[in-house]
Tab-separated table of C-alpha atoms in Angstrom:
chain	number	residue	atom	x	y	z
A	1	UNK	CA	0.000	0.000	0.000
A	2	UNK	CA	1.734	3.331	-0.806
A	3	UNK	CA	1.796	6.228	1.968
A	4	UNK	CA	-0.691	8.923	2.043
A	5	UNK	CA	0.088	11.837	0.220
A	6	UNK	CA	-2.193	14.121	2.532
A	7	UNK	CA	-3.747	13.633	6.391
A	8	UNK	CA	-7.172	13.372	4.744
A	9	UNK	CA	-7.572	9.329	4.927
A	10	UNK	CA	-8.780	9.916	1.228
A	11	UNK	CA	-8.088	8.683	-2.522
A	12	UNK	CA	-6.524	10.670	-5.608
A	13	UNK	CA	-10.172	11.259	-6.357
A	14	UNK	CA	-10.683	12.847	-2.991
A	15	UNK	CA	-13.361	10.540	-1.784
A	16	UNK	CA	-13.263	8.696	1.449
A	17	UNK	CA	-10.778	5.507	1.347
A	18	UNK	CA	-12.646	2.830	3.174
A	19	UNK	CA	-9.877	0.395	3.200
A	20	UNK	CA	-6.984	2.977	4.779
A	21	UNK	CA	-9.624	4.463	7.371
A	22	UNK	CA	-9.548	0.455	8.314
A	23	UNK	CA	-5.959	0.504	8.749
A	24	UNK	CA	-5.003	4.173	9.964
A	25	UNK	CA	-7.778	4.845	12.306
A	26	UNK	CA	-9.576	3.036	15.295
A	27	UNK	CA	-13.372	2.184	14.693
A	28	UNK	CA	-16.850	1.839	16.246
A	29	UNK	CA	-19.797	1.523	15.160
A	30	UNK	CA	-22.685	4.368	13.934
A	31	UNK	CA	-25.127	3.532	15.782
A	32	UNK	CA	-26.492	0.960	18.911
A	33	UNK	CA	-27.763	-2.805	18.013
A	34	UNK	CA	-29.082	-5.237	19.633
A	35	UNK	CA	-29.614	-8.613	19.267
A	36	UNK	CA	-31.522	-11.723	21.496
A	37	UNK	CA	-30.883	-15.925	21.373
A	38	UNK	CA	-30.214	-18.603	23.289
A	39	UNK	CA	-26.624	-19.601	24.489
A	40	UNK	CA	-25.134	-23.100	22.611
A	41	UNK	CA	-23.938	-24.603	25.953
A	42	UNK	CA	-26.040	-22.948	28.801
A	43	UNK	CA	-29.448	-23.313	27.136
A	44	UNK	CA	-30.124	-19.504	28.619
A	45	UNK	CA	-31.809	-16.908	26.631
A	46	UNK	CA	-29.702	-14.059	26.515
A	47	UNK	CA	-30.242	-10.155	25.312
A	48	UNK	CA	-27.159	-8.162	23.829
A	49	UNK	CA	-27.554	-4.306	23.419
A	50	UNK	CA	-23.841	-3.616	20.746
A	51	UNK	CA	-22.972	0.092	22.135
A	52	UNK	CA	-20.907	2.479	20.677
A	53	UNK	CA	-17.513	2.896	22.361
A	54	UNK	CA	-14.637	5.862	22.599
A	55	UNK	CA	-11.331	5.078	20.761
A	56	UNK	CA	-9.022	3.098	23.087
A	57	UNK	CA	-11.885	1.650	24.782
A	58	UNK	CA	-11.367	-1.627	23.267
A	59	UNK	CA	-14.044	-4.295	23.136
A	60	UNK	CA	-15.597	-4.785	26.692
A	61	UNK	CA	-18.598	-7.156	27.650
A	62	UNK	CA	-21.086	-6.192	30.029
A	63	UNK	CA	-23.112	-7.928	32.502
A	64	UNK	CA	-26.137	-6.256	32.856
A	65	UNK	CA	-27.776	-9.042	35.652
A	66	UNK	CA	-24.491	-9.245	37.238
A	67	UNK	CA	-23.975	-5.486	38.974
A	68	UNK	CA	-22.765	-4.360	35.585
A	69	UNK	CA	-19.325	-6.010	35.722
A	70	UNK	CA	-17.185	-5.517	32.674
A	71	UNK	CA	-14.660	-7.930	31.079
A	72	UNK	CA	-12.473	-7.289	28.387
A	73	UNK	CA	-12.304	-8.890	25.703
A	74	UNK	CA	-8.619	-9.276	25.958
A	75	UNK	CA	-5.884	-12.430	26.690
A	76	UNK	CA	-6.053	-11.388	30.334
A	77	UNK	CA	-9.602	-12.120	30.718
A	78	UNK	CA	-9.588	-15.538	29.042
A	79	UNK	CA	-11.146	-17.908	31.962
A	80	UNK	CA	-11.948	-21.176	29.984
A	81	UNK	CA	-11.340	-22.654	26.465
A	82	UNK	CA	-13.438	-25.699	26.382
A	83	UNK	CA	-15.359	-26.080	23.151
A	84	UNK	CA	-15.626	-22.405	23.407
A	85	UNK	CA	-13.395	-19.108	24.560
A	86	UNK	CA	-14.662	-17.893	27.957
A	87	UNK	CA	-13.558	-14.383	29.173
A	88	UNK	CA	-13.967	-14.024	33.029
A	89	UNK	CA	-13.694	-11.342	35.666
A	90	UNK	CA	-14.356	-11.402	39.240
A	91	UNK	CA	-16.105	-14.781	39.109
A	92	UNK	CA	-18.548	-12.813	36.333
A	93	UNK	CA	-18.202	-14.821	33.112
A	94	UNK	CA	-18.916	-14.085	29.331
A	95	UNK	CA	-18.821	-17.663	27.510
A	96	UNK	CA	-18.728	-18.362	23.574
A	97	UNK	CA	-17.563	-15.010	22.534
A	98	UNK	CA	-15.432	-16.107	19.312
A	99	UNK	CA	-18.081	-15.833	16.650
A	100	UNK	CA	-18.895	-12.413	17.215
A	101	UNK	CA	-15.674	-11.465	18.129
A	102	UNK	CA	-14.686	-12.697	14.600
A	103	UNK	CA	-17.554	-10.175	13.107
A	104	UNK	CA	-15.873	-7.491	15.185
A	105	UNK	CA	-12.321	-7.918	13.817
A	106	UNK	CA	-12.995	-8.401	10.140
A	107	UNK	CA	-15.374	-5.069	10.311
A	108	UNK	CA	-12.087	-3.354	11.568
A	109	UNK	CA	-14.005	-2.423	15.186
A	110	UNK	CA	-11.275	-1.710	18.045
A	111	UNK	CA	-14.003	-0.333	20.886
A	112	UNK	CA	-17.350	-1.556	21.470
A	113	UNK	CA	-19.777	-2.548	24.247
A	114	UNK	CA	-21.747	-5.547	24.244
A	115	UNK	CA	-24.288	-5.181	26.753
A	116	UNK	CA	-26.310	-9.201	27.864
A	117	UNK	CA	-27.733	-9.987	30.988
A	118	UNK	CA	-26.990	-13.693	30.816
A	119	UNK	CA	-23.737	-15.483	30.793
A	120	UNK	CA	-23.406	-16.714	27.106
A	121	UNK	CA	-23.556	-14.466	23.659
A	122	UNK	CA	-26.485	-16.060	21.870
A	123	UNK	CA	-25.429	-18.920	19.300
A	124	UNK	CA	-28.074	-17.663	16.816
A	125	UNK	CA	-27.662	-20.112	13.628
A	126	UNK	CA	-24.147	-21.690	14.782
A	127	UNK	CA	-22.065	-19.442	12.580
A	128	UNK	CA	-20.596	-15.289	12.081
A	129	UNK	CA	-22.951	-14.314	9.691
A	130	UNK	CA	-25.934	-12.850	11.872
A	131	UNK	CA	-23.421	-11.005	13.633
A	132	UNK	CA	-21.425	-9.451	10.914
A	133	UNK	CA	-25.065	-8.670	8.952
A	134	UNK	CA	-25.926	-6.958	12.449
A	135	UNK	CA	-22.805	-4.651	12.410
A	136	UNK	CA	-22.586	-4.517	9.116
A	137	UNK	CA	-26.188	-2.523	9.654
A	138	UNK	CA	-25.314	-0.597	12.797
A	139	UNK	CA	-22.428	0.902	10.440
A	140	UNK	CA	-19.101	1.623	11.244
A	141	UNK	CA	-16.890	4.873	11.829
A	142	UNK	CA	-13.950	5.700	11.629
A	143	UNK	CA	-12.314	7.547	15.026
A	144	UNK	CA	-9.790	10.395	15.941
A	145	UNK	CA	-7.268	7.654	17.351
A	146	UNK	CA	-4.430	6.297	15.011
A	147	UNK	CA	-4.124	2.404	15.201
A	148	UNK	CA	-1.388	-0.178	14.902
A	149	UNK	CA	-1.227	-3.680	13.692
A	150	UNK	CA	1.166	-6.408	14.962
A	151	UNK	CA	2.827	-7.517	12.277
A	152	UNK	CA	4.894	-10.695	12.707
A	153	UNK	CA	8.496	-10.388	11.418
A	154	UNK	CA	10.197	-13.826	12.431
A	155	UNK	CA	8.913	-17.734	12.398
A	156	UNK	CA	7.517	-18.887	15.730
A	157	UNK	CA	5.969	-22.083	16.489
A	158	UNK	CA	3.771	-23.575	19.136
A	159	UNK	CA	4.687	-27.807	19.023
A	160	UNK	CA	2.017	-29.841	21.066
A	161	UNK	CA	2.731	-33.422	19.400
A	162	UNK	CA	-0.079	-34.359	16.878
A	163	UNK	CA	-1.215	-30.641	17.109
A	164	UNK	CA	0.696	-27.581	16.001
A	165	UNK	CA	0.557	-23.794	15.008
A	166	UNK	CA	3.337	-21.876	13.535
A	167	UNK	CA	2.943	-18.521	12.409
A	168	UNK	CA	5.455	-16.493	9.642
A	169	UNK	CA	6.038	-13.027	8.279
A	170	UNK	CA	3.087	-12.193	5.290
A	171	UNK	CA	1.549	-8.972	4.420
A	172	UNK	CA	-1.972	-9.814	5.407
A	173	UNK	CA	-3.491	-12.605	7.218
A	174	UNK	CA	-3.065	-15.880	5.919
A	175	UNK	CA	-4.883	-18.751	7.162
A	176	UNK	CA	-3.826	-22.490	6.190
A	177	UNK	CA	-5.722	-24.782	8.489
A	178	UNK	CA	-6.064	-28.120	8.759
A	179	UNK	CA	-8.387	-30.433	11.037
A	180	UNK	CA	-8.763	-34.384	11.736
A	181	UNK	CA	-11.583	-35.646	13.196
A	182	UNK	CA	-11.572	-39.646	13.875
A	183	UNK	CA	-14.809	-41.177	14.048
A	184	UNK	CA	-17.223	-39.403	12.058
A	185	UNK	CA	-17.557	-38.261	8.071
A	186	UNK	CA	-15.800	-34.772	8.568
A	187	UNK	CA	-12.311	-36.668	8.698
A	188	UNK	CA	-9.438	-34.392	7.529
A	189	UNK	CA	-9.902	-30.989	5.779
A	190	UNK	CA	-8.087	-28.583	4.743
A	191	UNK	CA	-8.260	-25.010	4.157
A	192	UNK	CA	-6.390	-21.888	2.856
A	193	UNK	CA	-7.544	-18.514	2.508
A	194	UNK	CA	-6.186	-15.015	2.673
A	195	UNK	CA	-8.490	-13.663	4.863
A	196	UNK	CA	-10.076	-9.909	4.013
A	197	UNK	CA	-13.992	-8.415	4.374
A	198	UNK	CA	-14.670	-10.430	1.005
A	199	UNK	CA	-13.241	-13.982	1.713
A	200	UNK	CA	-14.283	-13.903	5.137
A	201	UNK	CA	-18.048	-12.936	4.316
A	202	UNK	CA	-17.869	-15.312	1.313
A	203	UNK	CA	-15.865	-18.208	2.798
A	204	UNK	CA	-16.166	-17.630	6.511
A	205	UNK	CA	-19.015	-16.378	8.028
A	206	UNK	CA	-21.862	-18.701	7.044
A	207	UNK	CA	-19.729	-21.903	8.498
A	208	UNK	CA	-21.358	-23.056	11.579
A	209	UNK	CA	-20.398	-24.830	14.574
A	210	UNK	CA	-20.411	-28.663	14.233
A	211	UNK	CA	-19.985	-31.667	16.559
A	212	UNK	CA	-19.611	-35.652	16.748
A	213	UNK	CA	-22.615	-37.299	17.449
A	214	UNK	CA	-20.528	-40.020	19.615
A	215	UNK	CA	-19.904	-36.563	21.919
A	216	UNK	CA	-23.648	-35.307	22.235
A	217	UNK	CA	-24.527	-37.099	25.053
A	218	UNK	CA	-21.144	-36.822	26.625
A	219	UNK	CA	-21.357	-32.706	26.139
A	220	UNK	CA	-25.055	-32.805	28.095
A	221	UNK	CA	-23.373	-34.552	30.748
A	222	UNK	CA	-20.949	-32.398	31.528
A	223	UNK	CA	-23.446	-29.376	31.353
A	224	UNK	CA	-22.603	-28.294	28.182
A	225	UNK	CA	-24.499	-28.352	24.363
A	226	UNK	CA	-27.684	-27.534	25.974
A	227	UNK	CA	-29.075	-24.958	23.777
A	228	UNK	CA	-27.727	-27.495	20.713
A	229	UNK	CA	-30.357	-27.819	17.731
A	230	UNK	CA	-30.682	-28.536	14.304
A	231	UNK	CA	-31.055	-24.779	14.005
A	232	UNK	CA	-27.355	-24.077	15.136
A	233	UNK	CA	-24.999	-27.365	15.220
A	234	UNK	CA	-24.148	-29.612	12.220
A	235	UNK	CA	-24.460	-33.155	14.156
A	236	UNK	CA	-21.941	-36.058	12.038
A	237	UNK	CA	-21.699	-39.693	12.321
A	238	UNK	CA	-19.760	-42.127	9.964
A	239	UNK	CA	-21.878	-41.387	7.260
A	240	UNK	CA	-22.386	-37.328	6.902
A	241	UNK	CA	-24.050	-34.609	8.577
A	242	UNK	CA	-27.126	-36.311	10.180
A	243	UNK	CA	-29.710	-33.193	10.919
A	244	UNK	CA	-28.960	-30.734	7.743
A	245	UNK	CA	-27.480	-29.790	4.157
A	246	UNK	CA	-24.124	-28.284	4.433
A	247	UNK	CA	-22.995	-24.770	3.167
A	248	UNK	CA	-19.935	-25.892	2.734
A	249	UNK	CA	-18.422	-29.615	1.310
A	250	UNK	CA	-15.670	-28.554	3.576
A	251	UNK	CA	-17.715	-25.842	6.254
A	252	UNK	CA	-16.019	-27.997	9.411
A	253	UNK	CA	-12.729	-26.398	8.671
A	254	UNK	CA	-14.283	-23.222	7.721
A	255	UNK	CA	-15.527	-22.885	11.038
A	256	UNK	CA	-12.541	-23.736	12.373
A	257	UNK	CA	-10.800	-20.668	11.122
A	258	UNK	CA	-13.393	-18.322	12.060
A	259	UNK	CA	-13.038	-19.450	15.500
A	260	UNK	CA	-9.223	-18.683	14.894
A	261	UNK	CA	-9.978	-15.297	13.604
A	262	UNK	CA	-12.357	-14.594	16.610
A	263	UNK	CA	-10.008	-15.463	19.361
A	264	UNK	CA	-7.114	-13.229	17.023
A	265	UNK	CA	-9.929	-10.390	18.471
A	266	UNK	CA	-8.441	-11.081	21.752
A	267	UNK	CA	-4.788	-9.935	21.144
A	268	UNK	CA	-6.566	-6.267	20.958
A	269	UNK	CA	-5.042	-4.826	17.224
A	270	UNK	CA	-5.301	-6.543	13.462
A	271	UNK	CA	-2.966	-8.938	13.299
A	272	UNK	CA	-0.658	-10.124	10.237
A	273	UNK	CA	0.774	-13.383	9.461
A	274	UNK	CA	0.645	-16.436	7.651
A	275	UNK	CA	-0.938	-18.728	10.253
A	276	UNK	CA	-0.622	-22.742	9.158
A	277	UNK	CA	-2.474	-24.931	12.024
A	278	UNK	CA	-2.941	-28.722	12.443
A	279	UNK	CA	-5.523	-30.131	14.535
A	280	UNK	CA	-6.124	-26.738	15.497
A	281	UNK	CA	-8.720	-25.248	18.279
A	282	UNK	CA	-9.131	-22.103	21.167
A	283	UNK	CA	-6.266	-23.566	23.411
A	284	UNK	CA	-3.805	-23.569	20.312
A	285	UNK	CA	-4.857	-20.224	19.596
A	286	UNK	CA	-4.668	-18.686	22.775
A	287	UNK	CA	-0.948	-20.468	23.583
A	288	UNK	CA	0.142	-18.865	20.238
A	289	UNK	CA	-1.090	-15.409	21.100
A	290	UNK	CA	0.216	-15.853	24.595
A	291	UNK	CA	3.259	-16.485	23.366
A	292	UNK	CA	3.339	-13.160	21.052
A	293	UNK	CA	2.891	-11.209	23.848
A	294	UNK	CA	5.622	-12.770	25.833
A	295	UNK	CA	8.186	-12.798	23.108
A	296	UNK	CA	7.955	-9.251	21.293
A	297	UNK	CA	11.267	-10.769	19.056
A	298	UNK	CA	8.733	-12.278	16.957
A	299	UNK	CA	6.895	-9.285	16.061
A	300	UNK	CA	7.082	-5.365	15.626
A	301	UNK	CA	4.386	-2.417	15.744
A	302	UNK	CA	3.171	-0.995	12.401
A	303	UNK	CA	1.297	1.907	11.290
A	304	UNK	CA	-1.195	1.224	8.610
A	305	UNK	CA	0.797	3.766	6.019
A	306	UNK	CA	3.867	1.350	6.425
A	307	UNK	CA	2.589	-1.725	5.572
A	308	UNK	CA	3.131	-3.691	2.269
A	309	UNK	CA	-0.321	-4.411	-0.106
A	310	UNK	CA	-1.816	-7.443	0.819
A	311	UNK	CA	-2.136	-10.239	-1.725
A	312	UNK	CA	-5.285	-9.255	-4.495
A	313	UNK	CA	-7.023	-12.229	-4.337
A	314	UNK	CA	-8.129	-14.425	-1.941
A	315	UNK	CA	-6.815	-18.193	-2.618
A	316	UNK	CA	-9.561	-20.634	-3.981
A	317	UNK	CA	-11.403	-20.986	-0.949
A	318	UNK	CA	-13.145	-17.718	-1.504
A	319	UNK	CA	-16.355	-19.051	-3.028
A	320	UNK	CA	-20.274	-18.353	-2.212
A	321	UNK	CA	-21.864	-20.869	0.159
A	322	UNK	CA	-23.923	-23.332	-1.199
A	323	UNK	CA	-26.764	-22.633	0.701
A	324	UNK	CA	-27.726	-19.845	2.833
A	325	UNK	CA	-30.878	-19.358	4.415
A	326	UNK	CA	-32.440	-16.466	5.412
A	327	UNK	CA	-29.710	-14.225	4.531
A	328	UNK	CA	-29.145	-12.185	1.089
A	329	UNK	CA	-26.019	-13.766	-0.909
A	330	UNK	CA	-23.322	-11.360	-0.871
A	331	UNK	CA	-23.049	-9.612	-4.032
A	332	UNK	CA	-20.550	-10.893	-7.080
């Protein structure tokens, strides 16, 4: 991308440069949203009010029916990754946070309330989409606060055994993931995508959550799955998907890396970096990101204006879903 050649956050043509206010300036949204469901795990129907926020606010959860305690969406606050990323704060939790989190940070937003007087953001149809068509309506604006983005400038490399994540210097955000699930049709996928606004509404957003049926029972045990339907889980056995059509011949893996680009939310600025992931999920994510903020050797500060282009096109996996209902098909 070249540098400015006036303050204005504008083109040669003099109109408004969408793309560099994204990159030079901190964002919130126009106006308040709001938005109601039941939580995936907890069963509990829960009411979010999206607020407005000033720049360096950052994204904070509040908890209306809890004395208005607010947690940050940040690494600090993470409480729990089981099956979902958990953000806690003086024994106040916010649970399942990743797929709206993963609206957030594509739409560019760096401060923003979320308002819910229950303890889990609303699963709504299992994927990203009703959330980014929800901001995407509340509009976003630009701020008077510069941003940064952390830019990763050396190879580092988070080694668990038969799972691994190793992140490398690109000019964008790469995403090459691949998952492995024994026991059930989804087996191993694999996915690459450069991930933009595009791509990600194209080729990430409508990919819900999914599950084993072997585990169903096992999740209801433990207290979890409880507000699991055919409306927001894709339930496999051996054979396929057992309780709907799939967006996606691959929409497992898809979902995979919107979780990854949800919890990314977390580290609190864009991020850059060609991610490859096997066997991937929140823990992985969250020891990577932990690790970036330990180790600042692996990474340096950039301004938006000193950045390279990213790469033109997204890589194959930027196609339209198959099937998509109840939502307009983005445009061609």
């Amino acid at each position: 991308m070249a540098k400015r050649a006036n303050g204005s956050g504008r083109s040669p043509n003099g109109r408004p440069n969408d793309t560099r206010d994204r990159l030079f300036r901190q964002q919130t949204i126009r106006r308040p949203t709001a938005i109601s469901g039941v939580g995936i795990h907890t069963g509990r129907e829960t009411n979010l009010r999206i607020l407005p926020a000033p720049p360096g606010a950052g994204i904070c959860f509040r908890r209306t029916d809890a004395g208005n305690v607010e947690v940050p969406a940040d690494l600090k606050s993470v409480s729990s990754l089981e099956l979902a990323t958990t953000l806690g704060r003086d024994d106040v939790t916010v649970s399942t946070v990743e797929h709206l989190l993963a609206a957030v940070y594509i739409l560019g937003i760096d401060n923003l309330v979320v308002e819910m007087d229950g303890p889990e953001v609303p699963i709504l149809d299992g994927s990203a989409m009703p959330y980014l068509l929800l901001l995407q309506a509340a509009g976003v604006r630009p701020q008077n606060a510069s941003r940064q983005i952390l830019a990763i400038t050396s190879v580092i490399e988070i080694d668990r055994g038969d799972k691994w994540l190793r992140a490398s210097p690109y000019p964008g955000l790469r995403l090459d993931y691949t998952i492995d699930f024994e026991g059930c049709a989804v087996g191993r996928q694999r996915l690459q995508i450069d991930v933009d606004t595009r791509s990600f509404e194209r080729g990430l957003a409508p990919a819900r959550t999914f599950c084993r049926q072997m585990d169903v029972e096992q999740m209801q045990r433990a207290g979890l799955g409880l507000g699991g339907s055919v409306d927001n889980c894709i339930v496999f056995d051996e054979q396929g998907a057992v309780n709907t059509d799939l967006r996606f011949a691959d929409e497992p893996v898809r979902h995979k890396a919107l979780d990854a680009v949800g919890d990314f939310t977390l580290l609190g600025a864009p991020i850059w970096g060609h991610f490859e992931v096997l066997r991937g999920g929140h823990q992985l994510h969250y020891e990577l990101l932990r690790e970036l903020v330990a180790n600042p050797r692996y990474w340096t500060w950039m301004r938006g204006d000193e950045l390279p282009p990213p790469a033109d096109r997204p890589l194959e996996a930027d196609r339209p879903p198959t099937w998509l209902p109840g939502f307009a098909a983005p445009a061609t």
